[in-house]
Amino acid sequence: MTRAERQMQFLYALRSKGVTDARVLTAMEKTDRALFVKGHFADRAYDDMPLPIACGQTISQPSVVGLMTQALQVNPRDKVLEVGTGSGYQAAILSHLARRVYTVDRYKSLMAEARKIFTQLDITNLTAFTADGSFGLPEQAPFDRILVTAAAEDPPGPLLAQLKVGGIMVLPVGQSDSVQQLIRVARTQTGFEYEELRPVRFVPLLEGLGKD
Ligand code: SAH
């Protein structure tokens, strides 16, 4: 299969799973997932499945990345926080949609790899930090949009606090390690509105920094 054919099939699969937002599809078309998948899994980069990355973590399934990005309703002027950089794939996609993206991961080594790719892709509106993202990024807050790509029992308080009025946060929540609910939280003048989107499966949001 040629690269163009693979790309067509990739986009077709996204559409068939409900990713229909044109801006999201274009951002995903511009972001070659193969760059973010290393070693012997690289040839599965265009399959719609999660794949292992370093530190026992995973790069999410493309259709889930697409649906989460779509649910986030990012505007071109938005300042976005992503918690859980992992491979950097989701952050790179967000960088095409937002004015400014901040992404954090608790593993230094994952961050180092992701930063190399951001530099290689010449992405200039993205800043990556090694930090415990459950506390958000107080120095850069508040955010128009927050995307969490690891599952917590409940939306972390600091993240709710760092969301602007009119802002949206998308995150997986739940007690179980195997299945969580993807939810969308909208901050209004008076409080927060919660909406359940679909069941998903993510690695847990853990406290503190990772060892590697
Ligand atoms: N968005 C990533 C996939 C995320 S996998 C991608 O596109 O590839 C989930 C990531 O969340 C892992 O890399 C894990 O290290 C990170 N993570 C878990 N708990 C965290 C925390 N408290 N703060 C920051 N990152 C965290």
PDB file of C-alpha atoms and ligand atoms in Angstrom:
ATOM      1  CA  MET A   1       0.000   0.000   0.000  1.00  0.00           C
ATOM      2  CA  THR A   2       1.297   3.482  -0.800  1.00  0.00           C
ATOM      3  CA  ARG A   3       1.417   6.184   1.846  1.00  0.00           C
ATOM      4  CA  ALA A   4      -1.510   7.978   0.169  1.00  0.00           C
ATOM      5  CA  GLU A   5      -3.626   4.819   0.204  1.00  0.00           C
ATOM      6  CA  ARG A   6      -2.773   4.154   3.862  1.00  0.00           C
ATOM      7  CA  GLN A   7      -3.688   7.725   4.707  1.00  0.00           C
ATOM      8  CA  MET A   8      -7.054   7.415   2.920  1.00  0.00           C
ATOM      9  CA  GLN A   9      -7.844   4.226   4.773  1.00  0.00           C
ATOM     10  CA  PHE A  10      -6.824   5.824   8.078  1.00  0.00           C
ATOM     11  CA  LEU A  11      -9.151   8.804   7.528  1.00  0.00           C
ATOM     12  CA  TYR A  12     -11.956   6.542   6.332  1.00  0.00           C
ATOM     13  CA  ALA A  13     -11.678   4.479   9.531  1.00  0.00           C
ATOM     14  CA  LEU A  14     -11.833   7.661  11.634  1.00  0.00           C
ATOM     15  CA  ARG A  15     -14.964   8.867   9.826  1.00  0.00           C
ATOM     16  CA  SER A  16     -16.673   5.496  10.153  1.00  0.00           C
ATOM     17  CA  LYS A  17     -16.104   5.658  13.943  1.00  0.00           C
ATOM     18  CA  GLY A  18     -17.784   9.069  14.148  1.00  0.00           C
ATOM     19  CA  VAL A  19     -14.900  11.518  13.762  1.00  0.00           C
ATOM     20  CA  THR A  20     -16.548  13.929  11.340  1.00  0.00           C
ATOM     21  CA  ASP A  21     -15.229  17.374  12.341  1.00  0.00           C
ATOM     22  CA  ALA A  22     -13.282  18.672   9.328  1.00  0.00           C
ATOM     23  CA  ARG A  23     -10.708  20.598  11.387  1.00  0.00           C
ATOM     24  CA  VAL A  24     -10.011  17.545  13.544  1.00  0.00           C
ATOM     25  CA  LEU A  25      -9.656  15.280  10.497  1.00  0.00           C
ATOM     26  CA  THR A  26      -7.259  17.753   8.858  1.00  0.00           C
ATOM     27  CA  ALA A  27      -5.152  18.003  12.029  1.00  0.00           C
ATOM     28  CA  MET A  28      -4.987  14.202  12.201  1.00  0.00           C
ATOM     29  CA  GLU A  29      -4.090  13.972   8.536  1.00  0.00           C
ATOM     30  CA  LYS A  30      -1.150  16.318   9.158  1.00  0.00           C
ATOM     31  CA  THR A  31       0.105  14.290  12.129  1.00  0.00           C
ATOM     32  CA  ASP A  32       1.814  11.060  11.062  1.00  0.00           C
ATOM     33  CA  ARG A  33       1.141   8.554  13.863  1.00  0.00           C
ATOM     34  CA  ALA A  34       4.073   6.377  12.717  1.00  0.00           C
ATOM     35  CA  LEU A  35       6.498   8.998  14.069  1.00  0.00           C
ATOM     36  CA  PHE A  36       5.132   8.444  17.572  1.00  0.00           C
ATOM     37  CA  VAL A  37       5.181   4.640  17.541  1.00  0.00           C
ATOM     38  CA  LYS A  38       8.587   3.020  17.915  1.00  0.00           C
ATOM     39  CA  GLY A  39      10.092  -0.384  17.179  1.00  0.00           C
ATOM     40  CA  HIS A  40       8.179  -3.399  15.986  1.00  0.00           C
ATOM     41  CA  PHE A  41       4.782  -1.788  16.475  1.00  0.00           C
ATOM     42  CA  ALA A  42       5.582   0.924  13.932  1.00  0.00           C
ATOM     43  CA  ASP A  43       3.945  -1.022  11.101  1.00  0.00           C
ATOM     44  CA  ARG A  44       0.657  -1.023  13.050  1.00  0.00           C
ATOM     45  CA  ALA A  45       0.697   2.770  13.371  1.00  0.00           C
ATOM     46  CA  TYR A  46      -2.256   3.239  10.992  1.00  0.00           C
ATOM     47  CA  ASP A  47      -4.421   0.552  12.591  1.00  0.00           C
ATOM     48  CA  ASP A  48      -7.213   1.775  14.838  1.00  0.00           C
ATOM     49  CA  MET A  49      -5.811   0.304  18.039  1.00  0.00           C
ATOM     50  CA  PRO A  50      -3.897   1.502  21.072  1.00  0.00           C
ATOM     51  CA  LEU A  51      -0.207   0.518  21.005  1.00  0.00           C
ATOM     52  CA  PRO A  52       2.439   0.183  23.707  1.00  0.00           C
ATOM     53  CA  ILE A  53       5.016   2.952  24.169  1.00  0.00           C
ATOM     54  CA  ALA A  54       7.848   3.225  26.732  1.00  0.00           C
ATOM     55  CA  CYS A  55       7.334   3.183  30.548  1.00  0.00           C
ATOM     56  CA  GLY A  56       4.422   0.722  30.265  1.00  0.00           C
ATOM     57  CA  GLN A  57       2.159   3.417  28.783  1.00  0.00           C
ATOM     58  CA  THR A  58       0.089   3.441  25.586  1.00  0.00           C
ATOM     59  CA  ILE A  59      -0.558   5.670  22.622  1.00  0.00           C
ATOM     60  CA  SER A  60      -4.344   5.859  22.392  1.00  0.00           C
ATOM     61  CA  GLN A  61      -6.478   4.417  19.611  1.00  0.00           C
ATOM     62  CA  PRO A  62      -6.735   6.971  16.742  1.00  0.00           C
ATOM     63  CA  SER A  63     -10.550   6.986  16.718  1.00  0.00           C
ATOM     64  CA  VAL A  64     -10.598   7.701  20.472  1.00  0.00           C
ATOM     65  CA  VAL A  65      -8.045  10.502  19.972  1.00  0.00           C
ATOM     66  CA  GLY A  66     -10.309  11.886  17.243  1.00  0.00           C
ATOM     67  CA  LEU A  67     -13.506  11.631  19.282  1.00  0.00           C
ATOM     68  CA  MET A  68     -11.886  13.242  22.328  1.00  0.00           C
ATOM     69  CA  THR A  69     -10.417  16.050  20.241  1.00  0.00           C
ATOM     70  CA  GLN A  70     -13.788  16.592  18.583  1.00  0.00           C
ATOM     71  CA  ALA A  71     -15.581  16.649  21.973  1.00  0.00           C
ATOM     72  CA  LEU A  72     -13.117  19.297  23.169  1.00  0.00           C
ATOM     73  CA  GLN A  73     -14.351  21.790  20.502  1.00  0.00           C
ATOM     74  CA  VAL A  74     -11.024  23.617  20.277  1.00  0.00           C
ATOM     75  CA  ASN A  75     -11.068  27.114  18.793  1.00  0.00           C
ATOM     76  CA  PRO A  76      -8.069  28.627  16.995  1.00  0.00           C
ATOM     77  CA  ARG A  77      -7.539  31.191  19.778  1.00  0.00           C
ATOM     78  CA  ASP A  78      -7.637  28.689  22.643  1.00  0.00           C
ATOM     79  CA  LYS A  79      -5.004  27.953  25.245  1.00  0.00           C
ATOM     80  CA  VAL A  80      -5.142  24.199  25.870  1.00  0.00           C
ATOM     81  CA  LEU A  81      -3.697  21.962  28.574  1.00  0.00           C
ATOM     82  CA  GLU A  82      -3.174  18.265  27.943  1.00  0.00           C
ATOM     83  CA  VAL A  83      -2.432  15.999  30.918  1.00  0.00           C
ATOM     84  CA  GLY A  84      -0.636  12.804  29.845  1.00  0.00           C
ATOM     85  CA  THR A  85       1.736  13.591  26.963  1.00  0.00           C
ATOM     86  CA  GLY A  86       2.714   9.945  26.466  1.00  0.00           C
ATOM     87  CA  SER A  87       4.048   9.666  22.920  1.00  0.00           C
ATOM     88  CA  GLY A  88       3.130  13.286  22.110  1.00  0.00           C
ATOM     89  CA  TYR A  89       0.654  12.269  19.384  1.00  0.00           C
ATOM     90  CA  GLN A  90      -2.426  13.909  20.904  1.00  0.00           C
ATOM     91  CA  ALA A  91      -0.467  17.063  21.792  1.00  0.00           C
ATOM     92  CA  ALA A  92       0.814  17.385  18.216  1.00  0.00           C
ATOM     93  CA  ILE A  93      -2.759  17.159  16.910  1.00  0.00           C
ATOM     94  CA  LEU A  94      -3.907  19.824  19.380  1.00  0.00           C
ATOM     95  CA  SER A  95      -1.070  22.108  18.261  1.00  0.00           C
ATOM     96  CA  HIS A  96      -2.734  22.332  14.824  1.00  0.00           C
ATOM     97  CA  LEU A  97      -6.056  23.389  16.356  1.00  0.00           C
ATOM     98  CA  ALA A  98      -5.184  25.763  19.194  1.00  0.00           C
ATOM     99  CA  ARG A  99      -3.210  28.968  19.632  1.00  0.00           C
ATOM    100  CA  ARG A 100      -1.130  27.511  22.456  1.00  0.00           C
ATOM    101  CA  VAL A 101      -0.767  24.014  23.889  1.00  0.00           C
ATOM    102  CA  TYR A 102       0.784  22.955  27.191  1.00  0.00           C
ATOM    103  CA  THR A 103       1.302  19.269  27.803  1.00  0.00           C
ATOM    104  CA  VAL A 104       2.569  17.469  30.903  1.00  0.00           C
ATOM    105  CA  ASP A 105       3.655  13.940  31.720  1.00  0.00           C
ATOM    106  CA  ARG A 106       5.028  12.404  34.912  1.00  0.00           C
ATOM    107  CA  TYR A 107       7.783  10.512  33.020  1.00  0.00           C
ATOM    108  CA  LYS A 108      10.927  12.453  32.119  1.00  0.00           C
ATOM    109  CA  SER A 109      12.006   9.886  29.531  1.00  0.00           C
ATOM    110  CA  LEU A 110       8.677   9.908  27.660  1.00  0.00           C
ATOM    111  CA  MET A 111       8.834  13.692  27.686  1.00  0.00           C
ATOM    112  CA  ALA A 112      12.369  13.666  26.229  1.00  0.00           C
ATOM    113  CA  GLU A 113      11.236  11.446  23.340  1.00  0.00           C
ATOM    114  CA  ALA A 114       8.105  13.503  22.696  1.00  0.00           C
ATOM    115  CA  ARG A 115      10.105  16.760  22.708  1.00  0.00           C
ATOM    116  CA  LYS A 116      12.438  15.378  20.027  1.00  0.00           C
ATOM    117  CA  ILE A 117       9.450  14.757  17.764  1.00  0.00           C
ATOM    118  CA  PHE A 118       7.935  18.201  18.457  1.00  0.00           C
ATOM    119  CA  THR A 119      11.263  19.756  17.420  1.00  0.00           C
ATOM    120  CA  GLN A 120      11.523  17.533  14.361  1.00  0.00           C
ATOM    121  CA  LEU A 121       7.996  18.586  13.317  1.00  0.00           C
ATOM    122  CA  ASP A 122       8.848  22.226  13.974  1.00  0.00           C
ATOM    123  CA  ILE A 123       5.884  22.706  16.304  1.00  0.00           C
ATOM    124  CA  THR A 124       6.394  26.093  17.934  1.00  0.00           C
ATOM    125  CA  ASN A 125       3.142  26.706  19.850  1.00  0.00           C
ATOM    126  CA  LEU A 126       3.568  23.771  22.231  1.00  0.00           C
ATOM    127  CA  THR A 127       5.369  23.627  25.571  1.00  0.00           C
ATOM    128  CA  ALA A 128       5.995  20.335  27.346  1.00  0.00           C
ATOM    129  CA  PHE A 129       6.720  19.883  31.065  1.00  0.00           C
ATOM    130  CA  THR A 130       7.560  16.946  33.287  1.00  0.00           C
ATOM    131  CA  ALA A 131       5.104  17.335  36.145  1.00  0.00           C
ATOM    132  CA  ASP A 132       2.241  15.724  38.029  1.00  0.00           C
ATOM    133  CA  GLY A 133      -0.598  16.952  35.873  1.00  0.00           C
ATOM    134  CA  SER A 134      -3.291  16.279  38.465  1.00  0.00           C
ATOM    135  CA  PHE A 135      -2.311  19.671  39.840  1.00  0.00           C
ATOM    136  CA  GLY A 136      -2.591  21.268  36.410  1.00  0.00           C
ATOM    137  CA  LEU A 137      -0.202  24.073  35.545  1.00  0.00           C
ATOM    138  CA  PRO A 138      -1.006  26.944  37.929  1.00  0.00           C
ATOM    139  CA  GLU A 139       1.510  29.342  36.289  1.00  0.00           C
ATOM    140  CA  GLN A 140      -0.183  29.035  32.876  1.00  0.00           C
ATOM    141  CA  ALA A 141      -3.798  28.832  34.084  1.00  0.00           C
ATOM    142  CA  PRO A 142      -6.594  29.458  33.352  1.00  0.00           C
ATOM    143  CA  PHE A 143      -7.204  27.333  30.252  1.00  0.00           C
ATOM    144  CA  ASP A 144      -9.939  27.423  27.614  1.00  0.00           C
ATOM    145  CA  ARG A 145      -9.708  23.679  27.154  1.00  0.00           C
ATOM    146  CA  ILE A 146      -8.254  20.808  29.202  1.00  0.00           C
ATOM    147  CA  LEU A 147      -7.831  17.261  27.910  1.00  0.00           C
ATOM    148  CA  VAL A 148      -6.814  14.471  30.282  1.00  0.00           C
ATOM    149  CA  THR A 149      -5.607  11.245  28.683  1.00  0.00           C
ATOM    150  CA  ALA A 150      -5.267   9.146  31.848  1.00  0.00           C
ATOM    151  CA  ALA A 151      -8.160   8.029  34.045  1.00  0.00           C
ATOM    152  CA  ALA A 152      -8.919   9.474  37.491  1.00  0.00           C
ATOM    153  CA  GLU A 153     -11.709   8.491  39.853  1.00  0.00           C
ATOM    154  CA  ASP A 154     -13.122  12.003  39.659  1.00  0.00           C
ATOM    155  CA  PRO A 155     -12.149  15.177  37.825  1.00  0.00           C
ATOM    156  CA  PRO A 156      -9.144  16.544  39.811  1.00  0.00           C
ATOM    157  CA  GLY A 157     -10.092  19.709  41.730  1.00  0.00           C
ATOM    158  CA  PRO A 158      -7.086  21.769  40.552  1.00  0.00           C
ATOM    159  CA  LEU A 159      -8.027  21.070  36.912  1.00  0.00           C
ATOM    160  CA  LEU A 160     -11.622  22.204  37.474  1.00  0.00           C
ATOM    161  CA  ALA A 161     -10.252  25.326  39.168  1.00  0.00           C
ATOM    162  CA  GLN A 162      -7.943  26.068  36.207  1.00  0.00           C
ATOM    163  CA  LEU A 163     -10.749  25.913  33.627  1.00  0.00           C
ATOM    164  CA  LYS A 164     -12.060  29.280  32.400  1.00  0.00           C
ATOM    165  CA  VAL A 165     -15.759  30.110  32.591  1.00  0.00           C
ATOM    166  CA  GLY A 166     -17.026  28.943  29.193  1.00  0.00           C
ATOM    167  CA  GLY A 167     -14.215  26.380  29.136  1.00  0.00           C
ATOM    168  CA  ILE A 168     -14.466  22.660  28.387  1.00  0.00           C
ATOM    169  CA  MET A 169     -12.612  19.698  29.865  1.00  0.00           C
ATOM    170  CA  VAL A 170     -12.733  16.170  28.444  1.00  0.00           C
ATOM    171  CA  LEU A 171     -11.478  13.260  30.541  1.00  0.00           C
ATOM    172  CA  PRO A 172     -11.965   9.588  31.367  1.00  0.00           C
ATOM    173  CA  VAL A 173     -13.270   8.986  34.908  1.00  0.00           C
ATOM    174  CA  GLY A 174     -14.151   5.898  36.900  1.00  0.00           C
ATOM    175  CA  GLN A 175     -13.110   3.580  39.670  1.00  0.00           C
ATOM    176  CA  SER A 176     -12.357   0.585  37.532  1.00  0.00           C
ATOM    177  CA  ASP A 177      -8.977  -0.053  35.899  1.00  0.00           C
ATOM    178  CA  SER A 178     -10.624  -1.720  32.948  1.00  0.00           C
ATOM    179  CA  VAL A 179     -13.442   0.572  31.773  1.00  0.00           C
ATOM    180  CA  GLN A 180     -14.070   4.239  32.449  1.00  0.00           C
ATOM    181  CA  GLN A 181     -16.543   6.831  31.190  1.00  0.00           C
ATOM    182  CA  LEU A 182     -15.328   9.587  28.934  1.00  0.00           C
ATOM    183  CA  ILE A 183     -16.994  12.763  30.182  1.00  0.00           C
ATOM    184  CA  ARG A 184     -17.201  16.388  29.106  1.00  0.00           C
ATOM    185  CA  VAL A 185     -17.249  19.071  31.769  1.00  0.00           C
ATOM    186  CA  ALA A 186     -18.367  22.581  30.809  1.00  0.00           C
ATOM    187  CA  ARG A 187     -17.724  25.450  33.195  1.00  0.00           C
ATOM    188  CA  THR A 188     -20.581  27.943  33.351  1.00  0.00           C
ATOM    189  CA  GLN A 189     -20.991  31.225  35.265  1.00  0.00           C
ATOM    190  CA  THR A 190     -22.494  29.324  38.150  1.00  0.00           C
ATOM    191  CA  GLY A 191     -20.809  25.937  38.204  1.00  0.00           C
ATOM    192  CA  PHE A 192     -20.029  22.837  36.141  1.00  0.00           C
ATOM    193  CA  GLU A 193     -22.136  20.759  33.759  1.00  0.00           C
ATOM    194  CA  TYR A 194     -21.247  17.110  33.253  1.00  0.00           C
ATOM    195  CA  GLU A 195     -22.056  14.954  30.252  1.00  0.00           C
ATOM    196  CA  GLU A 196     -21.199  11.274  29.695  1.00  0.00           C
ATOM    197  CA  LEU A 197     -19.850  10.585  26.212  1.00  0.00           C
ATOM    198  CA  ARG A 198     -18.865   6.912  25.942  1.00  0.00           C
ATOM    199  CA  PRO A 199     -17.033   4.088  27.702  1.00  0.00           C
ATOM    200  CA  VAL A 200     -13.260   4.118  27.202  1.00  0.00           C
ATOM    201  CA  ARG A 201     -10.182   2.397  28.542  1.00  0.00           C
ATOM    202  CA  PHE A 202      -7.186   4.438  29.698  1.00  0.00           C
ATOM    203  CA  VAL A 203      -4.132   3.933  31.921  1.00  0.00           C
ATOM    204  CA  PRO A 204      -4.601   5.448  35.390  1.00  0.00           C
ATOM    205  CA  LEU A 205      -3.742   9.007  36.374  1.00  0.00           C
ATOM    206  CA  LEU A 206      -1.048   8.438  39.012  1.00  0.00           C
ATOM    207  CA  GLU A 207       0.331  10.700  41.701  1.00  0.00           C
ATOM    208  CA  GLY A 208       3.837  12.116  41.707  1.00  0.00           C
ATOM    209  CA  LEU A 209       6.596  11.769  39.105  1.00  0.00           C
ATOM    210  CA  GLY A 210       7.533   8.509  37.404  1.00  0.00           C
ATOM    211  CA  LYS A 211      10.890   6.824  38.097  1.00  0.00           C
ATOM    212  CA  ASP A 212      12.186   6.993  34.497  1.00  0.00           C
TER     213      ASP A 212
HETATM  214  N1  SAH B   1      -1.937  11.302  25.081  1.00  0.00           N
HETATM  215  C1  SAH B   1      -0.943  10.261  24.925  1.00  0.00           C
HETATM  216  C2  SAH B   1      -1.338   8.925  25.536  1.00  0.00           C
HETATM  217  C3  SAH B   1      -1.442   9.027  27.002  1.00  0.00           C
HETATM  218  S1  SAH B   1      -1.084   7.564  27.926  1.00  0.00           S
HETATM  219  C4  SAH B   1      -0.561  10.058  23.476  1.00  0.00           C
HETATM  220  O1  SAH B   1      -1.098  10.759  22.605  1.00  0.00           O
HETATM  221  O2  SAH B   1       0.315   9.242  23.217  1.00  0.00           O
HETATM  222  C5  SAH B   1      -1.307   8.341  29.506  1.00  0.00           C
HETATM  223  C6  SAH B   1      -0.133   9.166  29.956  1.00  0.00           C
HETATM  224  O3  SAH B   1      -0.522   9.828  31.142  1.00  0.00           O
HETATM  225  C7  SAH B   1       1.095   8.332  30.304  1.00  0.00           C
HETATM  226  O4  SAH B   1       2.199   8.755  29.545  1.00  0.00           O
HETATM  227  C8  SAH B   1       1.299   8.605  31.788  1.00  0.00           C
HETATM  228  O5  SAH B   1       2.666   8.692  32.167  1.00  0.00           O
HETATM  229  C9  SAH B   1       0.616   9.944  31.965  1.00  0.00           C
HETATM  230  N2  SAH B   1       0.192  10.250  33.329  1.00  0.00           N
HETATM  231  C10 SAH B   1      -0.420   9.456  34.246  1.00  0.00           C
HETATM  232  N3  SAH B   1      -0.633  10.128  35.383  1.00  0.00           N
HETATM  233  C11 SAH B   1      -0.150  11.392  35.198  1.00  0.00           C
HETATM  234  C12 SAH B   1      -0.064  12.561  36.013  1.00  0.00           C
HETATM  235  N4  SAH B   1      -0.516  12.600  37.279  1.00  0.00           N
HETATM  236  N5  SAH B   1       0.500  13.678  35.484  1.00  0.00           N
HETATM  237  C13 SAH B   1       0.976  13.671  34.219  1.00  0.00           C
HETATM  238  N6  SAH B   1       0.927  12.598  33.396  1.00  0.00           N
HETATM  239  C14 SAH B   1       0.378  11.470  33.883  1.00  0.00           C
END
